[in-house]
Coordinates of C-alpha atoms in Angstrom, one line a residue:
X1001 CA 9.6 166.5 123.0
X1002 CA 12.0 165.5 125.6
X1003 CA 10.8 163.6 128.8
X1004 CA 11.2 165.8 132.1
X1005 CA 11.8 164.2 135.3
X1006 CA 9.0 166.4 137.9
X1007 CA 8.9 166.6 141.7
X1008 CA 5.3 167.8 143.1
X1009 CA 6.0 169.3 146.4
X1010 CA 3.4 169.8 148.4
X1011 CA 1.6 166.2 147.0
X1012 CA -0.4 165.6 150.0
X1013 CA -2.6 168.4 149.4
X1014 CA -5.2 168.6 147.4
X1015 CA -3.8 170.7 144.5
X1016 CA -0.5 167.8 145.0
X1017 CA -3.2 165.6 144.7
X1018 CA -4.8 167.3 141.7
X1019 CA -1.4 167.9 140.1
X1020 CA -1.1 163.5 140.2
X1021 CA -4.0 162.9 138.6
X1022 CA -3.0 164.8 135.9
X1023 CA 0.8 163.9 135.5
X1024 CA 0.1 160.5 135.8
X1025 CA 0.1 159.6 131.9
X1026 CA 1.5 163.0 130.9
X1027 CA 3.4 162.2 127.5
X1028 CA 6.5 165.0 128.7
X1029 CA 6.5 164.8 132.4
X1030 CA 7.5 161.8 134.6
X1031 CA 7.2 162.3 138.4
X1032 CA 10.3 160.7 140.0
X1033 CA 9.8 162.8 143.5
X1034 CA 6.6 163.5 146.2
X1035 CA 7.9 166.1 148.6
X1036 CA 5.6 167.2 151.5
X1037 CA 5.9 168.4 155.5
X1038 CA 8.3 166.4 157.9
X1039 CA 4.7 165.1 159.5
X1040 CA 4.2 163.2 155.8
X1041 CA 8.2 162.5 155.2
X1042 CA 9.1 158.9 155.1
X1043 CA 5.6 157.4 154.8
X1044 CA 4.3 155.9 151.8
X1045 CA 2.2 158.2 149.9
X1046 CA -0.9 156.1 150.5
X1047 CA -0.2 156.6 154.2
X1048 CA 0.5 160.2 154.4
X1049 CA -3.0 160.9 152.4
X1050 CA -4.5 158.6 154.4
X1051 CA -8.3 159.4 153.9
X1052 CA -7.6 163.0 152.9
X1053 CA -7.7 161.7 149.3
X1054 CA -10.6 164.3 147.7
X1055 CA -11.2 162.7 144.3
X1056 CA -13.7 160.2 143.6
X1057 CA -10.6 158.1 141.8
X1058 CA -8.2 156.2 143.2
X1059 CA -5.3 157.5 144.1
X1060 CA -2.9 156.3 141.0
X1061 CA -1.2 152.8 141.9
X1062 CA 2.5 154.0 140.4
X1063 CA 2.4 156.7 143.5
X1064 CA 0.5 155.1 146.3
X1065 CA 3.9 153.2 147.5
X1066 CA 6.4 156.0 146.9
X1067 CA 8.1 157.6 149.8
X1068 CA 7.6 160.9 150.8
X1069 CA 10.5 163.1 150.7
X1070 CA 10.9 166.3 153.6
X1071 CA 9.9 169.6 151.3
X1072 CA 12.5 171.5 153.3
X1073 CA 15.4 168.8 154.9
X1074 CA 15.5 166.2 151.4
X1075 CA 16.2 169.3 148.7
X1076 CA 19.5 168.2 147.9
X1077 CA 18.3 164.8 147.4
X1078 CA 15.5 166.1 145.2
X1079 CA 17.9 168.4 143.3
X1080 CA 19.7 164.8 141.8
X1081 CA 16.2 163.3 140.9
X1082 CA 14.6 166.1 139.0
X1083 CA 14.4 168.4 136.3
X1084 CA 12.0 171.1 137.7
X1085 CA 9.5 170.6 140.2
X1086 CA 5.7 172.0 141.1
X1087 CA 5.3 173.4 144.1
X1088 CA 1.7 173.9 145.9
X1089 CA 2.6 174.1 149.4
X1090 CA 0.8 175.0 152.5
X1091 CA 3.1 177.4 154.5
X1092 CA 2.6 181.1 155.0
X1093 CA 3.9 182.7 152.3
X1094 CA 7.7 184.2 153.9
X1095 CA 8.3 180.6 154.4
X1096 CA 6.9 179.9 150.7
X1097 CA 9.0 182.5 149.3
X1098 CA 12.2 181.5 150.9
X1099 CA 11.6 177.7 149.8
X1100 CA 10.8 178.5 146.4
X1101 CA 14.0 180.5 146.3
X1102 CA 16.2 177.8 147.9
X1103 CA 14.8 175.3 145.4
X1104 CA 15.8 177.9 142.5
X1105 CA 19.3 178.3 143.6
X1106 CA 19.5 174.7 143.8
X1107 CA 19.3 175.1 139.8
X1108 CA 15.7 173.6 140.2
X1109 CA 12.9 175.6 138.3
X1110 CA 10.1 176.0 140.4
X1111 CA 6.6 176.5 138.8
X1112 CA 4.2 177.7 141.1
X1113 CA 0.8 177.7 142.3
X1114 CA 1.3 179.6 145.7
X1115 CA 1.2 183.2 145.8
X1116 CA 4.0 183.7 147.2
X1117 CA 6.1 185.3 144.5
X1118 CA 3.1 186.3 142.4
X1119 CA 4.2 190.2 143.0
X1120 CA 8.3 189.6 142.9
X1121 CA 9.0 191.8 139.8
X1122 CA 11.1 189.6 138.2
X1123 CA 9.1 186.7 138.6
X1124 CA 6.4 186.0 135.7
X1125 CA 3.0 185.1 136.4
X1126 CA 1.6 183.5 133.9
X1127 CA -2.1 182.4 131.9
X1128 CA -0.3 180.9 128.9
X1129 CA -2.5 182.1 126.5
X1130 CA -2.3 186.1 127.6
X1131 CA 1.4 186.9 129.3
X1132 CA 3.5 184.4 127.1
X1133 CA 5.7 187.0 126.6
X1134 CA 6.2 187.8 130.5
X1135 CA 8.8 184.7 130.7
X1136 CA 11.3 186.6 128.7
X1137 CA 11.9 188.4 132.9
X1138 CA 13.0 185.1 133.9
X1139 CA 17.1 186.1 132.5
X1140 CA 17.0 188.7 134.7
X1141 CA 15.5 186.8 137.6
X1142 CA 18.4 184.3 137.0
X1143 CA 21.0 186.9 137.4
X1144 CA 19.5 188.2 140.6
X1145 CA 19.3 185.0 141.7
X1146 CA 22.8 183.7 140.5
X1147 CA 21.4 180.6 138.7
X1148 CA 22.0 179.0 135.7
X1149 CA 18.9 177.3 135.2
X1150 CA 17.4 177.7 138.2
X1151 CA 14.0 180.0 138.4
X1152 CA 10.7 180.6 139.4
X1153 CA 7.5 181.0 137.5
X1154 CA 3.7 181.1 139.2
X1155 CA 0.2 181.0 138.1
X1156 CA -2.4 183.6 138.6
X1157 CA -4.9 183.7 141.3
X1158 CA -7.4 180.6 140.6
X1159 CA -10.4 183.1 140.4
X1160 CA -9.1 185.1 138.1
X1161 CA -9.4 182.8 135.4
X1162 CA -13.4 182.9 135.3
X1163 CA -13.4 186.8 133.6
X1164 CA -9.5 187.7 132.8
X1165 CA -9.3 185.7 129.9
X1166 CA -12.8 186.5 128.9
X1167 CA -12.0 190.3 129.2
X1168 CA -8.6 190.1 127.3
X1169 CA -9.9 189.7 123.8
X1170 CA -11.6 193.0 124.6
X1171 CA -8.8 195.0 125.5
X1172 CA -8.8 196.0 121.9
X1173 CA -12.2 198.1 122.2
X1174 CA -10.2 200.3 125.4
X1175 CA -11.3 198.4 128.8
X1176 CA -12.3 201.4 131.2
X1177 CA -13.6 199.7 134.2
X1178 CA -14.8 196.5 135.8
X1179 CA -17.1 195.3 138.4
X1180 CA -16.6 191.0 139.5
X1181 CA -18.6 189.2 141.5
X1182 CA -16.8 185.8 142.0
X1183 CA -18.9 182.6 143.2
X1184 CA -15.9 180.0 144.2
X1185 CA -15.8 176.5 145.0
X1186 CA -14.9 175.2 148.5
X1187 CA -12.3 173.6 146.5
X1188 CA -10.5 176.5 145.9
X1189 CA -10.0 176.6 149.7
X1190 CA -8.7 172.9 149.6
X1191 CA -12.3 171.6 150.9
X1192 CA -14.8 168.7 150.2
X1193 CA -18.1 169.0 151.4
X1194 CA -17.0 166.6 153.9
X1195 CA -14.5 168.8 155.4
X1196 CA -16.5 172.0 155.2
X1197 CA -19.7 171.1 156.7
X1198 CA -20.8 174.8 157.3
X1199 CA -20.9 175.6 153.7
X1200 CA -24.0 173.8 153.0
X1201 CA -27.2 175.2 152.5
X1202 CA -24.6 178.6 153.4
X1203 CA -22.7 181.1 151.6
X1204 CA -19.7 182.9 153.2
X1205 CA -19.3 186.3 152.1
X1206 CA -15.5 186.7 152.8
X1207 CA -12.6 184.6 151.4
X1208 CA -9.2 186.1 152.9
X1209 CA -7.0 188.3 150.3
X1210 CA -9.4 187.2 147.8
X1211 CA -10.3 190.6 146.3
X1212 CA -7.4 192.4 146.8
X1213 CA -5.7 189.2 144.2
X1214 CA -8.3 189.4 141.9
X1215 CA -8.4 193.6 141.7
X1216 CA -4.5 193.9 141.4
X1217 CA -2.9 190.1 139.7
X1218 CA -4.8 191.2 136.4
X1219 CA -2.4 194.6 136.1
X1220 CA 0.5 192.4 136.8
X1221 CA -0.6 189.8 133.8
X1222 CA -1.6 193.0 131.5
X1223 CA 1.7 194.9 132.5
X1224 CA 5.1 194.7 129.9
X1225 CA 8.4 193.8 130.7
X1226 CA 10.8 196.7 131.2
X1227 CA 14.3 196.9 132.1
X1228 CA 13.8 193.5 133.9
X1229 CA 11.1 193.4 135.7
X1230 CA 7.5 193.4 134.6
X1231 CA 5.5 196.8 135.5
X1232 CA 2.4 196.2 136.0
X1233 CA -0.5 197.8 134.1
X1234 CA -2.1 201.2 135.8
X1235 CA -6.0 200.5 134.1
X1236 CA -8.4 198.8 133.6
X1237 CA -9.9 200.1 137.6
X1238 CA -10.8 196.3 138.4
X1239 CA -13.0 196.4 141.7
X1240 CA -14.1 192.7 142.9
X1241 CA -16.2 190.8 145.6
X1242 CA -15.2 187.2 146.3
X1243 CA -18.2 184.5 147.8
X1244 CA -17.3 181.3 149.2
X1245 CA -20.5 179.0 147.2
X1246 CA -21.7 175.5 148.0
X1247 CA -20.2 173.9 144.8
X1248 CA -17.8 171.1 144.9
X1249 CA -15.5 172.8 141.6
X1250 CA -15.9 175.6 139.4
X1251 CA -15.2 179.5 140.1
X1252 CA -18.3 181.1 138.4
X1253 CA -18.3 185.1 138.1
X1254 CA -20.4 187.6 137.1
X1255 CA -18.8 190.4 135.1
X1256 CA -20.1 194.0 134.3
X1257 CA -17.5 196.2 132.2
X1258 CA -16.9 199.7 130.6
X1259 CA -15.5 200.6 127.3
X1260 CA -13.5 203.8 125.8
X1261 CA -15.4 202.7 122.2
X1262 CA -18.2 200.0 123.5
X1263 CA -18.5 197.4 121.0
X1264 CA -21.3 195.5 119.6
X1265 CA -22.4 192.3 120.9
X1266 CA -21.4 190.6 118.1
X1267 CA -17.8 191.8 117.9
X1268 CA -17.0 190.7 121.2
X1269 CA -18.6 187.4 120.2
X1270 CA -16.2 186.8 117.8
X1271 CA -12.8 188.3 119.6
X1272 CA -14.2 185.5 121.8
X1273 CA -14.7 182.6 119.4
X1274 CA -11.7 183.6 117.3
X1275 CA -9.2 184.3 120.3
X1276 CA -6.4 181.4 120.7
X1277 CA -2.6 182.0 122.5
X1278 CA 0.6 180.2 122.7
X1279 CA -0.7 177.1 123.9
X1280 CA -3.1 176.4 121.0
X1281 CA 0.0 177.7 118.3
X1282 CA 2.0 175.2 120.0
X1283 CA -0.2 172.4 120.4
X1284 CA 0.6 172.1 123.8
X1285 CA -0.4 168.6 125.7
X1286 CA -3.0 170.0 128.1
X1287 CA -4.3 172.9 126.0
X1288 CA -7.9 173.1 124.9
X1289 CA -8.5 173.6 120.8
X1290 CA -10.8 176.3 121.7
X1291 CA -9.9 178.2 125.0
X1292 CA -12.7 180.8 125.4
X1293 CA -16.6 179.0 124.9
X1294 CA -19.4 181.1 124.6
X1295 CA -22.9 179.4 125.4
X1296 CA -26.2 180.6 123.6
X1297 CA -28.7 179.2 126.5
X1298 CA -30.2 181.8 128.9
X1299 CA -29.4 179.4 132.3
X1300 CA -25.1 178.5 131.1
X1301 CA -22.7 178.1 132.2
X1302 CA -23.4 176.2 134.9
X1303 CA -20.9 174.9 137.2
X1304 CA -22.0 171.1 137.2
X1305 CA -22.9 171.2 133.6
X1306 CA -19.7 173.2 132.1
X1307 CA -16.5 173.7 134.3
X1308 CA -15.0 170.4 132.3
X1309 CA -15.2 171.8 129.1
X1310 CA -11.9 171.2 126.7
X1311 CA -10.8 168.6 130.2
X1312 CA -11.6 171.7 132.4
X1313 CA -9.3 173.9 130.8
X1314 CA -11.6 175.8 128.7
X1315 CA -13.1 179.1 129.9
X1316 CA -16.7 179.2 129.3
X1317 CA -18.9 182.7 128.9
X1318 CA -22.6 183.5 128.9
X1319 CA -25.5 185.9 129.6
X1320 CA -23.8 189.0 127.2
X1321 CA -26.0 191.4 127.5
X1322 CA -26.5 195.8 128.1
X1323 CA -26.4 196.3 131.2
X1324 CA -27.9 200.3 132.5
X1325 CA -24.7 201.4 134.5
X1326 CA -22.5 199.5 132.4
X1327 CA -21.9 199.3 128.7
X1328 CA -22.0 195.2 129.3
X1329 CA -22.5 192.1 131.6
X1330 CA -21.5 188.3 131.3
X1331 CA -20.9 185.2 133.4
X1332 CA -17.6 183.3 133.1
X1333 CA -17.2 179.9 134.5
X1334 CA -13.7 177.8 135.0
X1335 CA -12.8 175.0 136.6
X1336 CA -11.0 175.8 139.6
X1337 CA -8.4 173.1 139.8
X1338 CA -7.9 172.2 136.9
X1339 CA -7.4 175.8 134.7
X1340 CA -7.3 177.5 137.9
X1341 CA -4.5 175.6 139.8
X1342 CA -2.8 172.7 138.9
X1343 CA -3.8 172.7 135.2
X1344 CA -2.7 175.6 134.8
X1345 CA 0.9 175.0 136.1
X1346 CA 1.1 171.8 134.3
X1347 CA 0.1 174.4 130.9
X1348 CA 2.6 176.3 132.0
X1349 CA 5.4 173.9 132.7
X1350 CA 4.8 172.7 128.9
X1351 CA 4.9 176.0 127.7
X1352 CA 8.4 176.5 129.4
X1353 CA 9.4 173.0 128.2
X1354 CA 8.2 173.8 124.5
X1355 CA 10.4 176.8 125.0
X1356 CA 13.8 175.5 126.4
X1357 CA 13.2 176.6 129.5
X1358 CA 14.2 173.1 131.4
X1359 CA 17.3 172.9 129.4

């Protein structure tokens, strides 16, 4: 595989940040551009994280000294310097939209983790190992757009990777209904326990927009392509409840689901344990030889002992059991920023690079 010269815009946050540690050694990517606001522009990276820097490792010597380009002003310059770029930005989400589109028409591909564009019709949004087939929209997104190579593609809803992928496998048995309860990370709000003081000994029973994503993104992943656009799916009835948890990383959910033709327990262990996607076929850099982990003990997963399984990009089950009002109940577990954010864009960016999307 070709090298890929990547801007991360948005670095300074903590997603940037995430999306660093990870592309730092990446065997296809090389980052040649950190784009943030015009308050971080023209400092080195070192000084526009100052002590915002939320992992416990450094932050990576071949960034600390780079300058910080303007997200918005320094495009053209970033155009020349890169091949596609991630974006994880903290603007409201017309201003996200609109920047992810000029980037596009810049003939820059944008791969996402805002949610900006997550419900543009002709924009894919992706788990690699489900909606593969969803970035065949992106020819019609080009000619809307009037780009050559130029496009967008996002990544779901962080949450949403703690029960989707475990419930795909199942949609063979007919996938009626389903009941989440998601436990999330102050992570996934860009927090440390530093920063976010009234979470502990706390939990906060509202995250904003959170349920309405995590009811309607999974329609959009388990819709089809037609005509250009992907329409979503009309079923399963998905009907959520999002908490805000003291735990550093690691969206933990607990599932309850109906069937048309309920399964037994065993069957849906093994559409588990023998489930794999693109990313596995393709051997992709940052995908996990076995995606979906079921755990036999009564008390897993467990967000401290669990969330980095397969580098944190595994999905991790327990708990299967009847349930009275529902055919079944299970807890999924995934790490929140790596599979849930920038993880997953970087397995998406390979799985557009292994596909000649870049070129």
């Amino acid at each position: 595989m070709k090298k890929y010269n990547v801007g991360v815009i948005g670095a300074t946050g903590m997603v940037g940040q995430r999306f660093l540690t990870l592309l730092e050694n990446h065997p296809w990517f090389n980052v040649t551009v950190l784009a943030a606001s015009e308050r971080s522009a023209n400092k080195t990276y070192s000084n526009a994280v100052g002590n915002k820097w939320a992992f416990s490792c450094p932050i990576p010597k071949k960034y600390a000294d780079e300058i910080v380009l303007d997200a918005e002003k320094d495009i053209d310059v970033i155009a020349q310097k890169v091949d596609f770029v991630f974006c994880a930005v903290n603007m409201d989400k017309a201003k996200t939209r609109a920047l992810e589109e000029r980037y596009a028409q810049k003939e820059i591909p944008v791969v996402s983790n805002n949610s900006a564009h997550r419900f543009t019709p002709d924009v894919p949004m992706i788990i690699p190992e489900i909606n593969a087939e969803h970035l065949s929209v992106i020819a019609s997104q080009k000619e809307r757009l009037g780009t050559k190579r130029g496009f967008i593609a996002v990544k779901s809803n962080c949450s949403l990777q703690s029960y989707v992928p475990l419930l795909h496998p199942l949609k063979k048995f007919g996938i009626k209904s389903v009941a989440v309860c998601t436990y999330q990370a102050i992570s996934g709000a860009g927090k440390t326990f530093q920063t976010m003081p009234e979470i502990i000994d706390n939990v906060i029973p509202y995250i904003g927009g959170e349920e309405e994503k995590s009811e309607k993104e999974p329609l959009k992943i388990w819709g089809e392509v037609v005509n250009g656009e992907i329409v979503n799916a009309t079923e399963p009835v998905v009907t959520a409840q999002c908490l805000r948890v003291p735990v550093s990383d690691g969206h933990t959910a607990a599932v309850f689901v109906n069937f048309e033709q309920k399964p037994t327990r065993e069957e849906i262990l093994s559409a588990w344990a023998e489930f794999s996607g693109e990313p596995q076929k393709l051997a992709l850099p940052s995908a996990p030889q076995q995606f979906l982990c079921y755990l036999q003990e009564d008390n897993r997963p467990q967000a401290k002992l669990d969330r980095m399984e397969g580098n944190g990009m595994s999905v991790t089950a327990g708990r299967l059991r009847n349930d009275f009002l529902f055919d079944y109940k299970f807890i999924g577990l995934s790490h929140n920023t790596l599979r849930g954010a920038a993880g997953g864009a970087v397995l998406l960016a390979e799985l557009l690079a292994a596909k000649g999307y870049f070129d």
